[in-house]
Structures are given as structure tokens and as C-alpha cells.
PDB file of C-alpha atoms and ligand atoms in Angstrom:
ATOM      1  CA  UNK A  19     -56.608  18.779  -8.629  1.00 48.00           C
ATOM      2  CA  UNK A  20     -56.652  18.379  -5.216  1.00 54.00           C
ATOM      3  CA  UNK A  21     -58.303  15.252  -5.472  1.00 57.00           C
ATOM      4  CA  UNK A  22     -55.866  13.854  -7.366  1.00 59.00           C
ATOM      5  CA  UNK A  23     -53.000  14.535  -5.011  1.00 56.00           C
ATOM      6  CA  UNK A  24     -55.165  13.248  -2.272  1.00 60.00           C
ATOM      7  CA  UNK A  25     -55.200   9.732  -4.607  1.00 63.00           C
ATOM      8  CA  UNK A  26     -51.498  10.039  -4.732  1.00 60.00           C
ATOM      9  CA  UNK A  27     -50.922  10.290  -0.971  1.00 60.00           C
ATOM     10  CA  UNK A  28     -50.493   6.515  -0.761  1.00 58.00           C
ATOM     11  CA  UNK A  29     -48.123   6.164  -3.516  1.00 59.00           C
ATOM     12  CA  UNK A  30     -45.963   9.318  -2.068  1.00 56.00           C
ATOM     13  CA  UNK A  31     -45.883   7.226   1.989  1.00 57.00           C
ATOM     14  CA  UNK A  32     -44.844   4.453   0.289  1.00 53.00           C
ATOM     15  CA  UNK A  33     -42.099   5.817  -1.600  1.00 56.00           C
ATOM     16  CA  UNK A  34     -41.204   7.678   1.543  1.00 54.00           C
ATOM     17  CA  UNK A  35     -40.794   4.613   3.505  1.00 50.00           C
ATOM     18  CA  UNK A  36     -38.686   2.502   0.954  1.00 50.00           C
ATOM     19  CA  UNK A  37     -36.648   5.453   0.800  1.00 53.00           C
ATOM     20  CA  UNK A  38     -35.834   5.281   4.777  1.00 52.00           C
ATOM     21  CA  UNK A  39     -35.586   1.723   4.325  1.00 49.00           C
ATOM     22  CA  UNK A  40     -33.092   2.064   1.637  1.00 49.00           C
ATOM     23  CA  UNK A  41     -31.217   4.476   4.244  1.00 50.00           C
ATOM     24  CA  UNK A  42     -31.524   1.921   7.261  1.00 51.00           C
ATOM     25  CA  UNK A  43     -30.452  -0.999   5.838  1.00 58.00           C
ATOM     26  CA  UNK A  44     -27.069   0.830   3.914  1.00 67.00           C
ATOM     27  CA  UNK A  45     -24.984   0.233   6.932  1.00 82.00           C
ATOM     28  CA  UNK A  46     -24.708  -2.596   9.214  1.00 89.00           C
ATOM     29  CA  UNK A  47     -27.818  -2.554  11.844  1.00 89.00           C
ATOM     30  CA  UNK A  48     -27.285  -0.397  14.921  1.00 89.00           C
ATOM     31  CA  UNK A  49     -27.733  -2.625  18.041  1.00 92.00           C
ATOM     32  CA  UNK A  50     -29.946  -1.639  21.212  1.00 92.00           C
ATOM     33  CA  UNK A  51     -27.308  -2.301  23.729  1.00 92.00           C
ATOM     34  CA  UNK A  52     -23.481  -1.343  24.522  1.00 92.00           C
ATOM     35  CA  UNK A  53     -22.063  -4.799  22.577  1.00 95.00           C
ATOM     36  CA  UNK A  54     -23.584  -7.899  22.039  1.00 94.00           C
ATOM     37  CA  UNK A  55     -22.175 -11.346  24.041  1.00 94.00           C
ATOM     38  CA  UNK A  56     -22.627 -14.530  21.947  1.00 92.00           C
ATOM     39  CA  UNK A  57     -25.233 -16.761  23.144  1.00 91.00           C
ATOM     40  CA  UNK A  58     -22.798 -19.713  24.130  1.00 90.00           C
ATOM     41  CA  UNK A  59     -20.572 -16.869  26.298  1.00 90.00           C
ATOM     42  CA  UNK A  60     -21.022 -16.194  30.205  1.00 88.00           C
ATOM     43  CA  UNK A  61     -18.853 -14.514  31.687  1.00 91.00           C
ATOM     44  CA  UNK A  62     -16.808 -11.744  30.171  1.00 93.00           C
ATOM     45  CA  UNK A  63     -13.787  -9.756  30.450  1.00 95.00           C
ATOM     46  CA  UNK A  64     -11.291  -7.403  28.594  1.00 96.00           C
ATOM     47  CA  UNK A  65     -10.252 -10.395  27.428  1.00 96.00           C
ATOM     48  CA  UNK A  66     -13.682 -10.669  25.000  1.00 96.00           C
ATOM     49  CA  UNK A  67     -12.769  -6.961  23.428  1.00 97.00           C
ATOM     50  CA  UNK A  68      -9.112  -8.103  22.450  1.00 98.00           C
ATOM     51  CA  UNK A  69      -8.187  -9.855  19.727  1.00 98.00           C
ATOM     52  CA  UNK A  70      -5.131 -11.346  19.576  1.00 97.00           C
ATOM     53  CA  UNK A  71      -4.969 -13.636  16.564  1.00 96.00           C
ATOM     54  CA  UNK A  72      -2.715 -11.151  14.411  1.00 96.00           C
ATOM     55  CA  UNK A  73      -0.082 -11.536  16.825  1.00 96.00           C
ATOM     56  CA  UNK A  74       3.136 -12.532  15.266  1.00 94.00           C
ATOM     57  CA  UNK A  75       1.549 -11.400  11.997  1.00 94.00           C
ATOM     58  CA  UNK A  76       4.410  -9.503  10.837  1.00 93.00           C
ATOM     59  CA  UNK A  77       7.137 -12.096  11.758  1.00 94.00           C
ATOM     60  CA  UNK A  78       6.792 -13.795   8.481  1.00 91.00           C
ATOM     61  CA  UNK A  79       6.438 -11.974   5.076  1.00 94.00           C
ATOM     62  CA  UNK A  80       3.900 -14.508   3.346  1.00 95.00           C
ATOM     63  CA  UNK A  81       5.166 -15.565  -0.441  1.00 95.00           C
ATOM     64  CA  UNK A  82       2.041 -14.577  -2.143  1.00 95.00           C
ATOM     65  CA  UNK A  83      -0.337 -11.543  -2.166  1.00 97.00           C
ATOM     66  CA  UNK A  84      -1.911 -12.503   1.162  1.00 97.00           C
ATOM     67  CA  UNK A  85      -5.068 -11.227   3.211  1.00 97.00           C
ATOM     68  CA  UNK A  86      -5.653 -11.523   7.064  1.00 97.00           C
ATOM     69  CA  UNK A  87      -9.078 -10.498   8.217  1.00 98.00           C
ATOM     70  CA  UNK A  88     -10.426  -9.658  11.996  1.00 98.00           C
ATOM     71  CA  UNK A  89     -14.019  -9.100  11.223  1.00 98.00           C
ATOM     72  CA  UNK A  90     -16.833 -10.515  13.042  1.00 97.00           C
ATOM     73  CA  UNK A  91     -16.344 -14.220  12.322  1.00 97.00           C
ATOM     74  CA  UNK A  92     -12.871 -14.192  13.572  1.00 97.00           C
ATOM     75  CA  UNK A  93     -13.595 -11.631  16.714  1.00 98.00           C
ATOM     76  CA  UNK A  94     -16.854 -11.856  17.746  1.00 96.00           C
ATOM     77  CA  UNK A  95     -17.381  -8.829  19.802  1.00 97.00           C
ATOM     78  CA  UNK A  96     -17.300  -6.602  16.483  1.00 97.00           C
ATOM     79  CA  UNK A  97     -20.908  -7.875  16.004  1.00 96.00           C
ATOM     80  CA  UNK A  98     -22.915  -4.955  16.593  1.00 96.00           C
ATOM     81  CA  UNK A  99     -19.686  -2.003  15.999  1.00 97.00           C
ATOM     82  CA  UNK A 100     -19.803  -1.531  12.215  1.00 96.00           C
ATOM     83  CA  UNK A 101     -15.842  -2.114  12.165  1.00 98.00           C
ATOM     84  CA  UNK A 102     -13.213  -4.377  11.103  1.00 98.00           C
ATOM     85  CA  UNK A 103      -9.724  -4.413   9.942  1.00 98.00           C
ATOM     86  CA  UNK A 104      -7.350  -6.543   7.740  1.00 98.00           C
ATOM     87  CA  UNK A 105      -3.627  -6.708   7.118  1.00 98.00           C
ATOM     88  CA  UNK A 106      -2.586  -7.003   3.538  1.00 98.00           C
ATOM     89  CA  UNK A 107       0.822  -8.092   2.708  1.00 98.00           C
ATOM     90  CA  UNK A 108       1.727  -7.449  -0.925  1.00 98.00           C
ATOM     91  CA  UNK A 109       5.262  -9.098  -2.233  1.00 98.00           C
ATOM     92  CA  UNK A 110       7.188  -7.437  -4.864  1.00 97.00           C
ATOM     93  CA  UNK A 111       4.936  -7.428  -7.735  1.00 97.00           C
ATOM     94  CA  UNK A 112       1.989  -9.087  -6.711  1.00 98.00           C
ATOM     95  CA  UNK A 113      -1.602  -7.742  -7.091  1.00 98.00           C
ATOM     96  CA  UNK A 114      -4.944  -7.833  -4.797  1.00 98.00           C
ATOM     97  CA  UNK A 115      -7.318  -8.553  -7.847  1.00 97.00           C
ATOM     98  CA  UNK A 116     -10.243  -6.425  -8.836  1.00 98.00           C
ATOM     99  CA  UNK A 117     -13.041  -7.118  -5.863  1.00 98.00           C
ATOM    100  CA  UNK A 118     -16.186  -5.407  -4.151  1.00 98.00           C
ATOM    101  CA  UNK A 119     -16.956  -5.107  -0.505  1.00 97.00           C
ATOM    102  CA  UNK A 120     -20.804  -5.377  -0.858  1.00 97.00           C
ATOM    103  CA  UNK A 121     -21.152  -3.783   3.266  1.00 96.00           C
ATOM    104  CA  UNK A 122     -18.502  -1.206   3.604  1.00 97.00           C
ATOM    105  CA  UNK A 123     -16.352   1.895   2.317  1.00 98.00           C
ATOM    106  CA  UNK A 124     -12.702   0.274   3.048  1.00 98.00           C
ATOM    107  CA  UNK A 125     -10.334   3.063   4.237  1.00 98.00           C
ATOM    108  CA  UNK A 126      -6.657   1.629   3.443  1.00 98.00           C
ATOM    109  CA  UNK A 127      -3.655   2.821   5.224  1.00 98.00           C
ATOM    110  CA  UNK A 128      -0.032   1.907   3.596  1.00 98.00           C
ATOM    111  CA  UNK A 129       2.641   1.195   6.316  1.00 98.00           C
ATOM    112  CA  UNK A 130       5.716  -0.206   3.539  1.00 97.00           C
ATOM    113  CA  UNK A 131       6.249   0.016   0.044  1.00 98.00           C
ATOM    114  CA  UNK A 132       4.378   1.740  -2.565  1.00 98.00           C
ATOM    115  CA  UNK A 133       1.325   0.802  -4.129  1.00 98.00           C
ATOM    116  CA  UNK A 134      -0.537   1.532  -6.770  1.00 98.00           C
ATOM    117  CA  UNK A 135      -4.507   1.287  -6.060  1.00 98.00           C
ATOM    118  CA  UNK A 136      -8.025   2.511  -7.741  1.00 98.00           C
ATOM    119  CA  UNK A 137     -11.853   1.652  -8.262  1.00 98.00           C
ATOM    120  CA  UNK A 138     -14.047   2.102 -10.741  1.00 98.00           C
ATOM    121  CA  UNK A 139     -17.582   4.331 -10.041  1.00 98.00           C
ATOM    122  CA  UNK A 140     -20.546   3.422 -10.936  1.00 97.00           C
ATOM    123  CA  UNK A 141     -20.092   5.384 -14.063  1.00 98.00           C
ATOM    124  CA  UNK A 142     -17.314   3.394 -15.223  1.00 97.00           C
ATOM    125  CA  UNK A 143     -14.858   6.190 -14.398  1.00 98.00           C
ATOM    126  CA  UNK A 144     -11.448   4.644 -12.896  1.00 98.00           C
ATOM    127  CA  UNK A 145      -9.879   6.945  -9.711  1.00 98.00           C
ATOM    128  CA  UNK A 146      -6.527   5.685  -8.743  1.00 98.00           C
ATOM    129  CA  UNK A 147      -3.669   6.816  -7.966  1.00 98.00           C
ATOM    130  CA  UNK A 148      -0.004   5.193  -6.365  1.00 98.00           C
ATOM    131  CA  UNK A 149       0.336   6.089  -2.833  1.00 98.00           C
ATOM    132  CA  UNK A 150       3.899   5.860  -0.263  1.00 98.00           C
ATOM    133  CA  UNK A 151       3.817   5.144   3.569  1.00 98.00           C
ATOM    134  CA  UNK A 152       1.950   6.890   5.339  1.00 98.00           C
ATOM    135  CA  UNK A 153      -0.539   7.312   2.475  1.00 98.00           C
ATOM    136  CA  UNK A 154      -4.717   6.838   3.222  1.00 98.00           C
ATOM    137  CA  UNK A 155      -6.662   5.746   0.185  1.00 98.00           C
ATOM    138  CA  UNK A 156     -10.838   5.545   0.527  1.00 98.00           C
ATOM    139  CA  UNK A 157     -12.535   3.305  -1.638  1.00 98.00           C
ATOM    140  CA  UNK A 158     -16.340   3.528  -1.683  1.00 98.00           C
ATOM    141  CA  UNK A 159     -18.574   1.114  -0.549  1.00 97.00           C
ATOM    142  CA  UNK A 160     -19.617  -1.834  -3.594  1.00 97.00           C
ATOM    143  CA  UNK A 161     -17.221  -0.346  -5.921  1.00 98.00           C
ATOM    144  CA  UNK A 162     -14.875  -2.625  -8.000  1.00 98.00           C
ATOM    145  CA  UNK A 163     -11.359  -1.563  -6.501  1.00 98.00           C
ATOM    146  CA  UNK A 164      -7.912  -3.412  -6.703  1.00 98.00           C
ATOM    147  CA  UNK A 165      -4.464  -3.078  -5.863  1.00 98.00           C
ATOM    148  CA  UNK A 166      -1.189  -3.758  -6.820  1.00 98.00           C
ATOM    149  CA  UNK A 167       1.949  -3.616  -5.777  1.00 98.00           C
ATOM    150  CA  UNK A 168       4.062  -2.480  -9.082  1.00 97.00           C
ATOM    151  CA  UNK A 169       7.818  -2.510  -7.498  1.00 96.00           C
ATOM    152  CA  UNK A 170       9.261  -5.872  -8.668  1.00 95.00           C
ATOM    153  CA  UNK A 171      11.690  -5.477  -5.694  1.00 96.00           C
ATOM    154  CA  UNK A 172      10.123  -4.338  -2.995  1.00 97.00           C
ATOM    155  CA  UNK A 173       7.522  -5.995  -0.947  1.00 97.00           C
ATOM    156  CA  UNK A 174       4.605  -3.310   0.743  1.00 98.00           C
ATOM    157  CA  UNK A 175       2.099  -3.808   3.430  1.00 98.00           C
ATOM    158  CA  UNK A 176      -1.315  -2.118   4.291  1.00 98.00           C
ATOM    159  CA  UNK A 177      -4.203  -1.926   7.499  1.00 98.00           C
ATOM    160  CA  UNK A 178      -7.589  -1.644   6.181  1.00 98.00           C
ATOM    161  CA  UNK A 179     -10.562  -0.484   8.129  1.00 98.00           C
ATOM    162  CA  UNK A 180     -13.922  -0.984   7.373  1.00 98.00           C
ATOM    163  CA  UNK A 181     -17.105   0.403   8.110  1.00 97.00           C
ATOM    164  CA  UNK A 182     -19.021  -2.971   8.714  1.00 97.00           C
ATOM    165  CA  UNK A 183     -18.250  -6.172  11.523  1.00 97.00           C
ATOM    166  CA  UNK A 184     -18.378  -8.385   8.202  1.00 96.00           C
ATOM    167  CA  UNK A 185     -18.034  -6.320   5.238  1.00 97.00           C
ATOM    168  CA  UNK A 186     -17.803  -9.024   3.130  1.00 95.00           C
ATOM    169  CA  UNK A 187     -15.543  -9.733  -0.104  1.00 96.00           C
ATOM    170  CA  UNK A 188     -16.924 -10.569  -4.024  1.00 97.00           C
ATOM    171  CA  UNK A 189     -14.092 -11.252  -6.151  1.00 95.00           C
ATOM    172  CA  UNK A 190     -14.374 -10.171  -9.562  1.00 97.00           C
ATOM    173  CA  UNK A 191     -12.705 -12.828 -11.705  1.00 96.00           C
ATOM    174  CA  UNK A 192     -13.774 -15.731  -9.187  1.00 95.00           C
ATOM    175  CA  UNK A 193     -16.814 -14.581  -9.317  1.00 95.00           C
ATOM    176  CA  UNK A 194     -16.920 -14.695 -12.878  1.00 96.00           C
ATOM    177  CA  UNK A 195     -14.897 -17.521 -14.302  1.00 96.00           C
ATOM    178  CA  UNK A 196     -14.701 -19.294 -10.907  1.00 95.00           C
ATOM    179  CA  UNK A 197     -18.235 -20.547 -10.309  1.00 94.00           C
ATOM    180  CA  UNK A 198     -20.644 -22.409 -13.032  1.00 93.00           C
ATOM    181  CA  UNK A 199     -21.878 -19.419 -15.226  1.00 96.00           C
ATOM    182  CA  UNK A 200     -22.341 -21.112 -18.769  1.00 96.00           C
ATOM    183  CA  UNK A 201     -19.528 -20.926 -20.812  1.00 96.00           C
ATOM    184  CA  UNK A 202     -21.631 -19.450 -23.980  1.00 97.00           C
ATOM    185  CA  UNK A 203     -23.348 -16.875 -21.519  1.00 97.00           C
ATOM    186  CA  UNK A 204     -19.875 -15.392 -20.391  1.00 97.00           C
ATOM    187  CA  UNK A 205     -18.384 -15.609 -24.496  1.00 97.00           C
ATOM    188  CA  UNK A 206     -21.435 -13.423 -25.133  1.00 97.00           C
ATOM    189  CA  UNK A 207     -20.759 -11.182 -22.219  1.00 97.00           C
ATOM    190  CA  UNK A 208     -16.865 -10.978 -22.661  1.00 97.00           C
ATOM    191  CA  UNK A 209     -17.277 -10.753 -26.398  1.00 97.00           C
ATOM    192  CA  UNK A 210     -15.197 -13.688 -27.199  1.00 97.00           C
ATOM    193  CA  UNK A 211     -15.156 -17.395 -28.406  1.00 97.00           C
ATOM    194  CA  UNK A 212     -16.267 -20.756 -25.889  1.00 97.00           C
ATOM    195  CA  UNK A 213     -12.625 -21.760 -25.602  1.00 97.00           C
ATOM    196  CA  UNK A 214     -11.161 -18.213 -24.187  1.00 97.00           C
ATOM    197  CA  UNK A 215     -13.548 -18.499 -21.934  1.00 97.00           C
ATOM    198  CA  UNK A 216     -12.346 -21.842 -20.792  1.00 96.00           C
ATOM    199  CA  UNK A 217      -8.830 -21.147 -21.020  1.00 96.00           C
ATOM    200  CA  UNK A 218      -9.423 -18.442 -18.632  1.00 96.00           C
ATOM    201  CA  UNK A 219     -11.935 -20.674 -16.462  1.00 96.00           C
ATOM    202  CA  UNK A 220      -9.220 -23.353 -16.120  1.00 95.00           C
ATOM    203  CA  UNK A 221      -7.113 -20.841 -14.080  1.00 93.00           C
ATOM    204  CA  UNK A 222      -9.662 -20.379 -11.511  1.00 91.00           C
ATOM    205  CA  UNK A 223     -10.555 -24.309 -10.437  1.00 79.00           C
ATOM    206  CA  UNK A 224     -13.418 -24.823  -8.787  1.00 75.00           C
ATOM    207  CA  UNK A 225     -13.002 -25.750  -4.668  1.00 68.00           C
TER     208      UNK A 225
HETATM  209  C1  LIG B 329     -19.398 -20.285  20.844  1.00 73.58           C
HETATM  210  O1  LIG B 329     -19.839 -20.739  19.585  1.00 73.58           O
HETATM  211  C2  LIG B 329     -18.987 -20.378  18.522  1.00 73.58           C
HETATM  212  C3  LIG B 329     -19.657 -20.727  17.199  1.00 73.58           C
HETATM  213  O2  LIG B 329     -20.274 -21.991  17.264  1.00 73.58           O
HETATM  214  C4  LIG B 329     -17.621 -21.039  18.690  1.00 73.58           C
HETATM  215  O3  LIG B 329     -16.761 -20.687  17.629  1.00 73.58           O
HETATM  216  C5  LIG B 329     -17.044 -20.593  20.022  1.00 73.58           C
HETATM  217  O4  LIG B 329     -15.830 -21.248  20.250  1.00 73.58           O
HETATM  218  C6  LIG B 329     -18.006 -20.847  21.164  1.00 73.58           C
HETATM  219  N1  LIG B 329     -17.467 -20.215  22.371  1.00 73.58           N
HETATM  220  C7  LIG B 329     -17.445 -20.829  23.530  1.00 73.58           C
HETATM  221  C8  LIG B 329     -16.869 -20.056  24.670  1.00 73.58           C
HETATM  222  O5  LIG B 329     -17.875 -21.957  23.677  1.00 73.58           O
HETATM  223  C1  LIG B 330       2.059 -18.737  -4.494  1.00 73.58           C
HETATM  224  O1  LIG B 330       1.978 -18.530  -5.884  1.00 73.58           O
HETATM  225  C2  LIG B 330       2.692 -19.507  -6.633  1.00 73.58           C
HETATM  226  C3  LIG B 330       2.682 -19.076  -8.079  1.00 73.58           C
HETATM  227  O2  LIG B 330       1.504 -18.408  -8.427  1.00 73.58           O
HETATM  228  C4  LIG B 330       2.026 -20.865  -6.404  1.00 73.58           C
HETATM  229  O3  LIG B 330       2.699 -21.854  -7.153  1.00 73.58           O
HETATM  230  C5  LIG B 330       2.091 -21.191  -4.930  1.00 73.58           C
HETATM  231  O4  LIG B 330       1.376 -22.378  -4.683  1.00 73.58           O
HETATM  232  C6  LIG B 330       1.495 -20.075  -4.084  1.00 73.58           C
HETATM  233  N1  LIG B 330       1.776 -20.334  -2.690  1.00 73.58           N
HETATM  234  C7  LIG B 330       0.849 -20.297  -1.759  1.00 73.58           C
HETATM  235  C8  LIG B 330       1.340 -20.549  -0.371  1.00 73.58           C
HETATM  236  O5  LIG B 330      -0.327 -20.088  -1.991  1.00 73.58           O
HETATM  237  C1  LIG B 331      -3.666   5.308 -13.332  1.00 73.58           C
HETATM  238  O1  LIG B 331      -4.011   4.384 -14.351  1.00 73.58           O
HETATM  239  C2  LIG B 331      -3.503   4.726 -15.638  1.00 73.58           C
HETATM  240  C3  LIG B 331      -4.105   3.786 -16.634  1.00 73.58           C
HETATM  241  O2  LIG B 331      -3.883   2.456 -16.274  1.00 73.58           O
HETATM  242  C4  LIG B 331      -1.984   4.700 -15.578  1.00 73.58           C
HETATM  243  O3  LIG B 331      -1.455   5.056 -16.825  1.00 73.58           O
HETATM  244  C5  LIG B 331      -1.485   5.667 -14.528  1.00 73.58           C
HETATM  245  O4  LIG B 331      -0.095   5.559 -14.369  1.00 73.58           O
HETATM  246  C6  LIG B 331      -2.160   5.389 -13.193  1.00 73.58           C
HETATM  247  N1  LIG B 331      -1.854   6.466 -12.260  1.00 73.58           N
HETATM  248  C7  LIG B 331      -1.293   6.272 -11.081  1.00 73.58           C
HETATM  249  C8  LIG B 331      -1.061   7.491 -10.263  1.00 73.58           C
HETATM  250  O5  LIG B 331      -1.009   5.168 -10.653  1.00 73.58           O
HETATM  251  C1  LIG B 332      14.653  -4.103  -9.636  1.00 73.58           C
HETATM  252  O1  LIG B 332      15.970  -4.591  -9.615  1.00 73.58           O
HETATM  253  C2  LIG B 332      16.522  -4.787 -10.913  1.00 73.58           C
HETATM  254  C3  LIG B 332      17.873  -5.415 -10.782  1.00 73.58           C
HETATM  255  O2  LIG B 332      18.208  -5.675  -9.441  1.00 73.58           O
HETATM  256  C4  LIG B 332      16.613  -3.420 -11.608  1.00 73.58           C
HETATM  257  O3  LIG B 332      17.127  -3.601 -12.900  1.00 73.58           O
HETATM  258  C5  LIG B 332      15.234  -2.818 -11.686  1.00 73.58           C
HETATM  259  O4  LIG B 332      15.288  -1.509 -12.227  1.00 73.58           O
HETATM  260  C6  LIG B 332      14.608  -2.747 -10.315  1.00 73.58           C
HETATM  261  N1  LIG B 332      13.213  -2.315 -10.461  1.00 73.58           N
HETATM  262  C7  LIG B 332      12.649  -1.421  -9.650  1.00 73.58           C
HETATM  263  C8  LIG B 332      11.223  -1.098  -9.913  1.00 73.58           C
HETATM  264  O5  LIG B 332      13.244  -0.893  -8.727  1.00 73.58           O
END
């Protein structure tokens, strides 16, 4: 008996360790000093901690549903703070299609409008609910989520924070009918005929 466990010792560390791996890696990495200064940088000031490229943002209400991000690749002195933030402007009617953030929980804060927003767990249970200014709505981190701005009259805008520098963004029907997947594989999938599929593949053209 005791032997046995004492055969199973290496089997238990190593499940130990991919299990504190698993933990490490869920977030984005935590850095060893205050902020890290791109290689190609010198000298630096307040002026590297602001960012100032959503100035004028809400001057102009854009047409369409329209996101602007400051994450890492637009502000570089996230890298290394596990935060970011967009501004979502949603015109009457329009809709911010079903996506993932594959890095971070999104924590979305409605300024105008209402809006009607959810995700789906990994159990294939939908949460959602319709929120009004001044409303906070979390979605988890990986989940399918979406929103959409029901009022056919009435434009709204949302902040989002989220808990990674570059939390990255997977569209669901790009993903999908936007890229090369085989038409036969997705009429299999979708449980439909070759030219659905393409009907629906011609609305998302390729870049
Ligand atoms: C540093 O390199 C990045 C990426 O190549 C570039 O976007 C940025 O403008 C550069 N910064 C300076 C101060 O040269
Ligand atoms: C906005 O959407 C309309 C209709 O979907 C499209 O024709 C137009 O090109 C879009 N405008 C922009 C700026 O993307
Ligand atoms: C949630 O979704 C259901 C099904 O689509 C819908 O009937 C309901 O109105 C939604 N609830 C809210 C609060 O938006
Ligand atoms: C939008 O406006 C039209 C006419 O101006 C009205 O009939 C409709 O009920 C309004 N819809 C909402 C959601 O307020």
C-alpha cells in the first residue's frame, strides 16, 4: 500500500505543477519591475503614462457599431499592468456581434442609452440582461458575450475595462464564416446545406 503511493508520488508533483502552471499563466504575466520602457525609448516622462489618442473621441458619433481600443499596442506603457480600456459607440439599433476575449474578464460600464448585453457559460447557459446609464455588466473571461443596442432611436455608448494590456478579441461569425474553414466541414457543423453556408460566407469577405 504504501508502496504504491510512494510509485504515485511522481504522477501526484506533476499534476501539482501543471496545476500552478495552469494558475500562472491565466492572467497576463506579472513583471519584476515598476513598468516596463520599450527598448527603442530613453528618456521618459508623465508624458509615457498618458495616453491621449481618445481625445476628441466623443466629438463625432461614428455611423456604425464602432470599437476604439487603448490596450498595449496602442499605449505601450500598459505592457506589464494587466489593464486596458475601450470606448464602444453603439448607434440606434446596431449590435457588437457575439465575440470572446481569450485574456480577460471585460467589466463594461454604460454612460448613454440602454443596452441589452449577455454571454453564454461554458454550460451553454445564456446570462443577460438590458442595463441603463450608470449600469456595470461583468462578462467572464473566454466566454462568448455580445451586445446590442435594441432602441431603434437612440444611440448608447459604453467604457470597458479589462483585466489584461492586450486582452485580445475572437469574433464569432468571422471567425467562423470569415476565414477558409471548408465549406462541407461548417454544413456538417451548422447542420445545413453547402450553399447556406456560402450565402452566409459571402457576407463576411475575406481581407
Ligand atoms: C518604438 O518602436 C515602436 C514599434 O516599432 C514604434 O511604434 C515607436 O514609434 C517607437 N518609438 C520611438 C520613440 O521611436
Ligand atoms: C456602415 O454600415 C453600412 C451598412 O451596413 C455600410 O454600407 C457602410 O459602409 C458602413 N460604414 C462604415 C464607415 O463602415
Ligand atoms: C434575455 O434574452 C431572452 C431571450 O432572447 C429575451 O427574451 C429577454 O428579453 C432578455 N432579457 C433581457 C433582460 O434583456
Ligand atoms: C422610434 O420612433 C418611432 C417613430 O419616431 C416610434 O414609432 C417607435 O416606437 C420608436 N421606438 C422606440 C424603441 O422608441
Amino acid at each position: 500500500m504504501a508502496q504504491n503511493f510512494t510509485r504515485l508520488i511522481p504522477f501526484l508533483l506533476l499534476a501539482f505543477v501543471l496545476t500552478a502552471f495552469k494558475t500562472i499563466s491565466a492572467g497576463d504575466p506579472d513583471i519584476l519591475s515598476d513598468f516596463i520602457v520599450p527598448q527603442n525609448v530613453s528618456d521618459i516622462d508623465g508624458k509615457f503614462f498618458t495616453y491621449t489618442g481618445m481625445r476628441g473621441v466623443f466629438d463625432k458619433y461614428p455611423t456604425n457599431f464602432t470599437v476604439i481600443k487603448a490596450s498595449m499596442a496602442e499605449f505601450p506603457a500598459l505592457n506589464g499592468q494587466s489593464v486596458s480600456y475601450a470606448v464602444l459607440f453603439y448607434p440606434a439599433g446596431s449590435v457588437n456581434p457575439p465575440h470572446t476575449h481569450p485574456r480577460a474578464a471585460e467589466l463594461l460600464f454604460l454612460v448613454e442609452g440602454t443596452l441589452e448585453v449577455g454571454f453564454v457559460d461554458t454550460k451553454n447557459v445564456l446570462y443577460n440582461q438590458t442595463l441603463q446609464i450608470g449600469d456595470m455588466f461583468v462578462f467572464p473571461k473566454g466566454l462568448v458575450h455580445f451586445q446590442y443596442n435594441r432602441n431603434h432611436n437612440k444611440s448608447a455608448l459604453a467604457i470597458s475595462a479589462f483585466g489584461s494590456a492586450s486582452a485580445g478579441t475572437v469574433s464569432v461569425p468571422v471567425s467562423v464564416f470569415g476565414t477558409d474553414i471548408d465549406d462541407e466541414i461548417l454544413a456538417k457543423a451548422f447542420k445545413t446545406d453547402i450553399d447556406t453556408v456560402k450565402k452566409i460566407k459571402a457576407g463576411f469577405p475575406k481581407p
